[in-house]
Coordinates of N, CA, C and O in Angstrom, one line a residue:
M1 N -51.5 -13.1 -3.0 CA -50.9 -13.2 -2.1 C -49.3 -13.0 -2.6 O -48.5 -12.9 -2.1
G2 N -49.0 -13.7 -3.9 CA -47.6 -13.5 -4.6 C -47.1 -11.9 -4.5 O -46.3 -11.7 -4.2
E3 N -48.1 -11.2 -4.9 CA -47.7 -9.6 -5.0 C -47.0 -9.1 -3.5 O -46.3 -8.5 -3.2
N4 N -47.8 -9.5 -2.4 CA -47.3 -9.1 -1.1 C -46.3 -9.8 -0.9 O -45.4 -8.9 0.2
F5 N -45.9 -11.0 -0.8 CA -44.7 -11.5 -1.0 C -43.7 -10.9 -1.4 O -42.8 -10.2 -0.9
R6 N -43.8 -10.4 -2.7 CA -42.8 -9.6 -3.2 C -42.5 -8.0 -2.8 O -41.2 -7.7 -2.9
K7 N -43.6 -7.5 -2.5 CA -43.5 -6.2 -2.0 C -42.8 -6.3 -0.9 O -42.0 -5.2 -0.4
G8 N -43.0 -7.3 0.3 CA -42.2 -7.3 1.4 C -40.7 -7.7 1.2 O -40.0 -7.0 2.1
Q9 N -40.3 -8.2 0.1 CA -39.0 -8.8 -0.1 C -38.4 -7.4 -0.6 O -37.2 -7.0 0.0
C10 N -39.1 -6.8 -1.5 CA -38.5 -5.1 -2.1 C -38.2 -4.3 -0.6 O -37.4 -3.6 -0.8
E11 N -39.1 -4.2 0.2 CA -39.0 -3.4 1.3 C -37.8 -3.7 2.3 O -37.0 -2.9 2.6
N12 N -37.8 -5.0 2.3 CA -36.6 -5.4 3.0 C -35.3 -5.4 2.6 O -34.4 -5.3 3.2
F13 N -35.1 -5.6 0.9 CA -34.0 -5.3 0.4 C -33.7 -4.0 0.4 O -32.4 -3.6 0.7
K14 N -34.7 -2.9 0.6 CA -34.4 -1.7 0.5 C -33.5 -1.0 2.0 O -32.7 -0.5 2.0
K15 N -34.4 -1.8 2.9 CA -33.7 -1.5 4.5 C -32.4 -2.0 4.4 O -31.5 -1.7 5.2
G16 N -32.3 -3.5 3.9 CA -30.6 -3.9 4.1 C -29.6 -2.9 3.4 O -28.6 -2.9 3.8
C17 N -30.2 -2.4 2.2 CA -29.4 -1.9 1.4 C -28.8 -0.4 2.3 O -27.8 0.0 2.4
D18 N -30.1 0.1 2.7 CA -30.0 1.5 3.6 C -28.8 1.5 4.9 O -27.7 1.8 5.2
A19 N -29.0 0.0 5.6 CA -28.2 -0.4 6.6 C -26.7 -0.7 6.0 O -25.9 -0.4 6.7
A20 N -26.7 -1.1 5.1 CA -25.4 -1.5 4.4 C -24.5 -0.4 4.1 O -23.3 -0.2 4.6
M21 N -25.3 0.6 3.5 CA -24.7 1.9 3.3 C -24.3 2.7 4.7 O -23.2 3.4 4.6
D22 N -25.1 2.6 5.6 CA -24.9 3.0 7.0 C -23.6 2.3 7.3 O -22.7 3.2 7.9
R23 N -23.3 1.2 7.3 CA -22.3 0.7 7.8 C -20.7 0.9 7.1 O -19.7 1.2 7.4
M24 N -21.2 1.2 5.9 CA -20.3 1.7 4.7 C -19.5 3.1 5.1 O -18.2 3.5 5.2
S25 N -20.5 3.7 5.7 CA -20.1 5.2 5.7 C -19.6 5.7 6.9 O -19.0 6.7 7.2
T26 N -19.7 4.9 7.9 CA -19.2 5.4 9.3 C -18.0 4.6 9.3 O -17.3 3.6 9.0
P27 N -16.8 5.4 9.8 CA -15.4 5.3 9.9 C -15.3 4.0 11.2 O -15.8 4.2 11.9
S28 N -14.6 3.1 10.7 CA -14.3 1.8 11.5 C -12.9 1.6 11.8 O -12.5 0.7 12.5
L29 N -12.0 2.7 11.2 CA -10.6 2.3 11.4 C -10.1 3.5 12.5 O -10.7 4.4 12.8
F30 N -9.1 2.9 13.5 CA -8.7 3.6 14.3 C -7.5 4.4 13.8 O -6.8 3.9 12.7
R31 N -7.0 5.6 13.8 CA -6.0 6.2 13.9 C -4.9 5.9 14.5 O -5.0 5.6 15.7
R32 N -3.7 5.8 13.9 CA -2.5 5.6 14.5 C -1.3 6.7 14.2 O -0.8 6.8 12.9
P33 N -1.3 7.4 15.2 CA -0.5 8.5 15.0 C 1.0 8.1 14.9 O 1.7 9.0 14.7
D34 N 1.2 7.0 15.6 CA 2.6 6.6 15.5 C 3.2 6.1 14.2 O 4.4 5.9 13.9
L35 N 2.3 5.7 13.2 CA 2.8 5.7 12.0 C 2.7 6.5 11.1 O 1.9 7.5 11.1
Q36 N 3.8 6.7 10.3 CA 3.8 7.4 9.2 C 3.8 6.8 7.7 O 4.2 5.8 7.4
V37 N 3.5 7.5 6.7 CA 3.3 7.1 5.3 C 4.3 7.8 4.5 O 4.1 9.1 4.5
Y38 N 5.0 7.1 3.7 CA 6.0 7.8 3.0 C 6.1 7.0 1.5 O 5.7 6.1 1.6
C39 N 6.2 8.3 0.6 CA 6.0 7.2 -0.9 C 7.6 7.9 -1.3 O 8.0 9.1 -1.3
Y40 N 8.0 7.1 -2.4 CA 9.4 6.9 -2.7 C 9.3 6.9 -4.2 O 8.4 5.8 -4.6
D41 N 10.0 7.2 -5.1 CA 10.1 6.8 -6.6 C 11.1 5.9 -6.6 O 12.3 6.2 -6.1
A42 N 11.1 5.1 -7.7 CA 12.0 3.9 -7.7 C 12.4 3.5 -9.2 O 11.4 3.9 -10.1
D43 N 13.4 3.0 -9.6 CA 13.7 2.8 -11.0 C 13.9 1.3 -11.0 O 14.3 0.5 -10.1
C44 N 12.7 0.5 -11.9 CA 13.1 -0.9 -12.4 C 14.4 -1.2 -12.8 O 14.7 -0.7 -13.9
L45 N 14.7 -2.4 -12.5 CA 16.0 -2.9 -13.3 C 15.3 -3.6 -14.3 O 14.1 -3.9 -14.7
S46 N 16.3 -3.9 -15.6 CA 15.7 -3.8 -17.0 C 15.2 -5.3 -16.9 O 15.9 -6.3 -16.1
G47 N 14.3 -5.5 -17.5 CA 13.7 -7.2 -17.6 C 12.7 -7.6 -16.3 O 12.1 -8.4 -16.4
K48 N 12.4 -6.7 -15.6 CA 11.9 -6.9 -14.4 C 9.9 -6.5 -14.6 O 10.2 -5.1 -14.7
T49 N 9.3 -7.0 -14.3 CA 8.0 -6.5 -14.2 C 7.4 -6.6 -13.0 O 7.5 -7.3 -11.8
I50 N 6.8 -5.4 -12.3 CA 6.0 -5.3 -11.3 C 5.0 -4.5 -11.4 O 4.6 -3.6 -12.3
A51 N 3.9 -4.9 -10.5 CA 2.5 -4.7 -10.7 C 2.1 -3.8 -9.7 O 2.5 -3.8 -8.5
I52 N 1.3 -2.8 -9.6 CA 0.6 -2.2 -8.6 C 0.0 -2.9 -7.6 O -0.7 -4.0 -8.3
G53 N 0.4 -2.8 -6.5 CA -0.2 -3.8 -5.4 C 0.7 -4.7 -4.9 O 0.4 -5.4 -3.9
D54 N 2.1 -4.9 -5.3 CA 3.1 -5.8 -5.4 C 3.6 -5.2 -3.8 O 3.8 -4.0 -3.6
A55 N 3.8 -6.2 -2.9 CA 4.7 -5.8 -1.7 C 6.0 -6.2 -2.0 O 6.5 -7.5 -2.4
L56 N 6.9 -5.5 -1.6 CA 8.6 -5.3 -1.9 C 9.0 -5.4 -0.3 O 8.7 -4.5 0.2
H57 N 10.2 -5.8 -0.5 CA 11.3 -5.5 0.7 C 12.2 -4.8 0.2 O 12.7 -4.8 -0.7
A58 N 12.3 -3.5 1.4 CA 13.3 -2.3 1.0 C 14.5 -2.5 1.6 O 14.1 -2.8 3.2
Q59 N 15.7 -2.5 1.6 CA 16.9 -2.6 2.4 C 18.0 -1.7 1.7 O 18.2 -1.5 0.7
I60 N 18.5 -1.1 2.6 CA 19.8 0.1 2.4 C 20.6 -0.7 2.3 O 21.3 -1.6 2.9
S61 N 21.4 -0.1 1.1 CA 23.0 -0.8 0.9 C 23.9 -0.5 2.0 O 23.6 0.5 2.8
Q62 N 25.2 -1.0 1.9 CA 26.1 -0.8 2.8 C 26.9 0.4 3.0 O 26.6 1.3 4.3
D63 N 26.8 1.1 1.6 CA 27.1 2.4 1.8 C 26.4 3.6 2.0 O 26.6 4.8 2.4
G64 N 25.0 3.0 1.9 CA 23.8 4.2 2.3 C 23.2 4.7 1.1 O 22.6 5.9 1.2
N65 N 23.8 4.7 -0.2 CA 23.7 5.7 -1.2 C 22.1 4.8 -1.9 O 22.0 5.4 -3.0
T66 N 22.4 3.5 -1.9 CA 21.2 2.6 -2.8 C 20.0 2.2 -1.7 O 20.6 1.3 -1.0
A67 N 19.1 2.0 -2.0 CA 18.0 1.1 -1.5 C 17.5 -0.1 -2.5 O 17.0 0.4 -3.5
Y68 N 17.5 -1.1 -2.0 CA 17.2 -2.1 -3.1 C 15.7 -3.0 -2.8 O 15.6 -3.0 -1.4
L69 N 15.2 -2.8 -3.6 CA 13.5 -3.3 -3.6 C 13.9 -4.6 -4.0 O 13.9 -4.9 -5.3
S70 N 13.4 -5.9 -3.4 CA 13.5 -6.9 -3.8 C 12.0 -7.9 -3.7 O 11.2 -7.3 -2.9
K71 N 11.7 -8.6 -4.5 CA 10.4 -9.3 -4.8 C 10.8 -10.9 -4.5 O 11.5 -11.3 -5.2
G72 N 10.5 -11.2 -3.0 CA 11.1 -12.7 -2.8 C 12.9 -12.8 -2.8 O 13.4 -11.6 -1.5
C73 N 13.4 -13.1 -3.3 CA 14.8 -13.3 -3.1 C 15.6 -12.3 -4.4 O 16.8 -12.5 -4.4
E74 N 14.7 -11.7 -5.0 CA 15.3 -11.1 -6.1 C 15.0 -10.0 -6.6 O 13.9 -9.2 -6.2
T75 N 16.3 -9.2 -6.7 CA 16.0 -7.7 -6.7 C 15.3 -7.0 -7.8 O 15.8 -7.8 -9.1
V76 N 14.5 -6.3 -7.9 CA 13.8 -5.8 -8.8 C 13.7 -4.2 -9.2 O 13.4 -3.7 -10.2
A77 N 13.9 -3.7 -8.1 CA 14.0 -2.1 -8.5 C 15.1 -1.4 -7.3 O 15.5 -2.1 -6.6
I78 N 15.5 0.0 -7.6 CA 16.3 0.6 -6.8 C 15.8 2.0 -6.6 O 15.1 2.5 -7.2
I79 N 16.4 2.5 -5.4 CA 15.9 3.7 -5.0 C 16.9 4.5 -4.9 O 18.1 4.1 -4.0
E80 N 17.5 5.8 -5.5 CA 18.6 6.6 -5.3 C 18.4 8.1 -5.1 O 17.3 8.3 -5.0
G81 N 19.2 8.7 -4.7 CA 19.3 10.2 -4.3 C 18.5 10.5 -3.0 O 19.0 9.8 -1.9
D82 N 17.5 11.7 -3.3 CA 17.1 12.0 -2.2 C 15.9 11.1 -1.2 O 15.8 10.8 0.0
G83 N 15.4 10.1 -2.1 CA 14.5 9.2 -1.8 C 15.3 8.2 -0.6 O 14.6 7.6 0.1
V84 N 16.4 7.6 -1.0 CA 17.3 7.0 -0.2 C 17.4 7.3 0.9 O 17.6 6.7 2.2
T85 N 17.7 8.7 1.2 CA 18.0 9.2 2.3 C 17.0 9.5 3.3 O 17.1 9.2 4.6
Q86 N 15.8 10.0 2.6 CA 14.8 9.9 3.5 C 14.2 8.5 4.2 O 13.7 8.5 5.5
L87 N 14.4 7.7 3.3 CA 13.9 6.2 3.8 C 14.8 5.5 4.9 O 14.4 5.0 5.8
R88 N 16.1 5.9 4.4 CA 16.9 5.5 5.7 C 16.9 6.4 6.8 O 16.9 5.7 8.1
D89 N 16.5 7.4 6.9 CA 16.3 8.2 8.2 C 14.7 7.7 8.8 O 14.8 7.7 9.8
A90 N 13.9 7.4 8.1 CA 12.8 6.9 8.5 C 13.1 5.6 9.1 O 12.1 5.3 10.2
M91 N 13.7 4.5 8.5 CA 13.9 3.4 9.0 C 14.8 3.3 9.8 O 14.7 2.3 10.8
K92 N 15.7 4.4 10.4 CA 16.4 4.5 11.6 C 15.6 4.7 12.8 O 15.9 4.1 13.9
D93 N 14.4 5.3 12.6 CA 13.8 5.3 13.9 C 12.6 4.4 14.1 O 11.9 3.9 15.2
S94 N 12.4 3.2 13.1 CA 11.4 2.2 13.2 C 11.9 0.9 14.0 O 13.2 1.0 14.5
D95 N 11.3 0.1 14.4 CA 11.4 -1.2 14.8 C 12.5 -2.0 14.8 O 13.0 -2.8 15.1
C96 N 12.3 -2.2 13.4 CA 13.3 -2.6 12.3 C 14.1 -2.1 11.1 O 13.6 -1.7 10.3
P97 N 15.3 -1.3 11.9 CA 16.0 -0.7 10.9 C 16.5 -1.3 9.8 O 17.4 -0.7 8.8
D98 N 16.6 -2.5 9.4 CA 17.3 -3.4 8.6 C 16.8 -3.2 7.4 O 17.2 -3.0 6.4
F99 N 15.3 -3.4 7.4 CA 14.8 -3.5 6.2 C 13.2 -3.0 6.3 O 12.7 -3.0 7.6
T100 N 12.5 -2.7 5.6 CA 10.8 -2.5 5.4 C 10.1 -3.1 4.6 O 10.6 -3.4 3.4
E101 N 8.9 -3.1 4.9 CA 8.0 -3.8 3.6 C 7.2 -2.4 2.7 O 7.1 -1.5 3.5
V102 N 7.4 -2.2 1.5 CA 7.0 -1.4 0.8 C 5.8 -1.9 -0.1 O 5.8 -3.0 -0.5
K103 N 4.7 -1.3 -0.6 CA 3.7 -1.2 -1.5 C 3.8 -0.7 -2.9 O 4.0 0.4 -2.6
V104 N 3.8 -1.1 -4.1 CA 3.7 -0.4 -5.3 C 2.4 0.1 -5.4 O 1.4 -0.5 -4.9
I105 N 2.5 1.5 -5.7 CA 1.0 2.6 -5.5 C 0.9 2.8 -7.0 O -0.3 2.6 -7.4
S106 N 1.9 3.0 -7.9 CA 1.9 3.3 -9.2 C 2.8 2.8 -10.3 O 4.1 2.6 -9.2
A107 N 2.8 2.4 -11.1 CA 3.9 1.8 -12.0 C 3.6 2.2 -13.6 O 2.5 2.7 -14.0
C108 N 4.9 2.8 -14.2 CA 4.9 3.4 -15.4 C 5.9 2.5 -16.1 O 7.2 2.6 -16.1
E109 N 5.1 1.8 -17.2 CA 6.0 1.0 -18.2 C 6.8 1.6 -19.1 O 8.0 1.1 -19.4
I110 N 6.6 3.0 -19.4 CA 7.1 3.6 -20.5 C 9.1 4.1 -19.9 O 9.8 3.8 -20.5
S111 N 8.7 4.6 -18.9 CA 9.7 5.1 -18.2 C 10.4 4.0 -17.2 O 11.5 4.2 -16.7
E112 N 9.7 2.9 -17.1 CA 9.9 1.9 -16.1 C 10.6 2.3 -14.8 O 11.5 2.1 -14.1
S113 N 9.4 3.3 -14.1 CA 9.8 3.6 -12.9 C 8.7 3.5 -12.0 O 7.2 3.2 -12.8
I114 N 8.4 3.5 -10.8 CA 7.3 3.1 -9.9 C 7.4 3.7 -8.5 O 8.5 4.4 -8.2
T115 N 6.1 4.0 -8.1 CA 6.0 4.7 -6.7 C 5.8 3.6 -5.6 O 5.0 3.1 -5.9
V116 N 6.5 3.6 -4.8 CA 6.1 2.7 -3.6 C 5.8 3.5 -2.5 O 6.0 4.9 -2.3
Q117 N 5.1 3.0 -1.6 CA 4.6 3.6 -0.1 C 5.0 2.6 0.9 O 4.8 1.4 0.8
A118 N 5.6 3.3 1.9 CA 6.0 2.7 3.2 C 5.4 3.1 4.4 O 5.3 4.1 4.4
T119 N 5.0 2.3 5.4 CA 4.2 2.7 6.2 C 5.2 2.3 7.6 O 5.6 1.3 7.9
I120 N 5.9 3.2 8.4 CA 6.8 3.3 9.1 C 6.6 3.7 10.5 O 6.1 4.9 10.5

């Protein structure tokens, strides 16, 4: 009687695994053509630590030549050059043109640079 019970548990486990794999492999997200994903390179300020996955707020400076990335109320990184021009143009067309949220997708401790991703 114990062996039949174990055999039934094993079969149910396999069925559960197959069902879970089917759920994981089916696409469940909707496509949003109105959202665009942009990536920008930024330089960390000295002494500031940023980890992959951190959410930062990006805000363009008054003169439009620099974008400041802040964690809370502390500026931790800046974007300059072509990246700030592209970010400014993307933010201009968004719902909130003053600032946007970006996510850190890669970080290099040696060069103190990060790559951030913005969904606008």
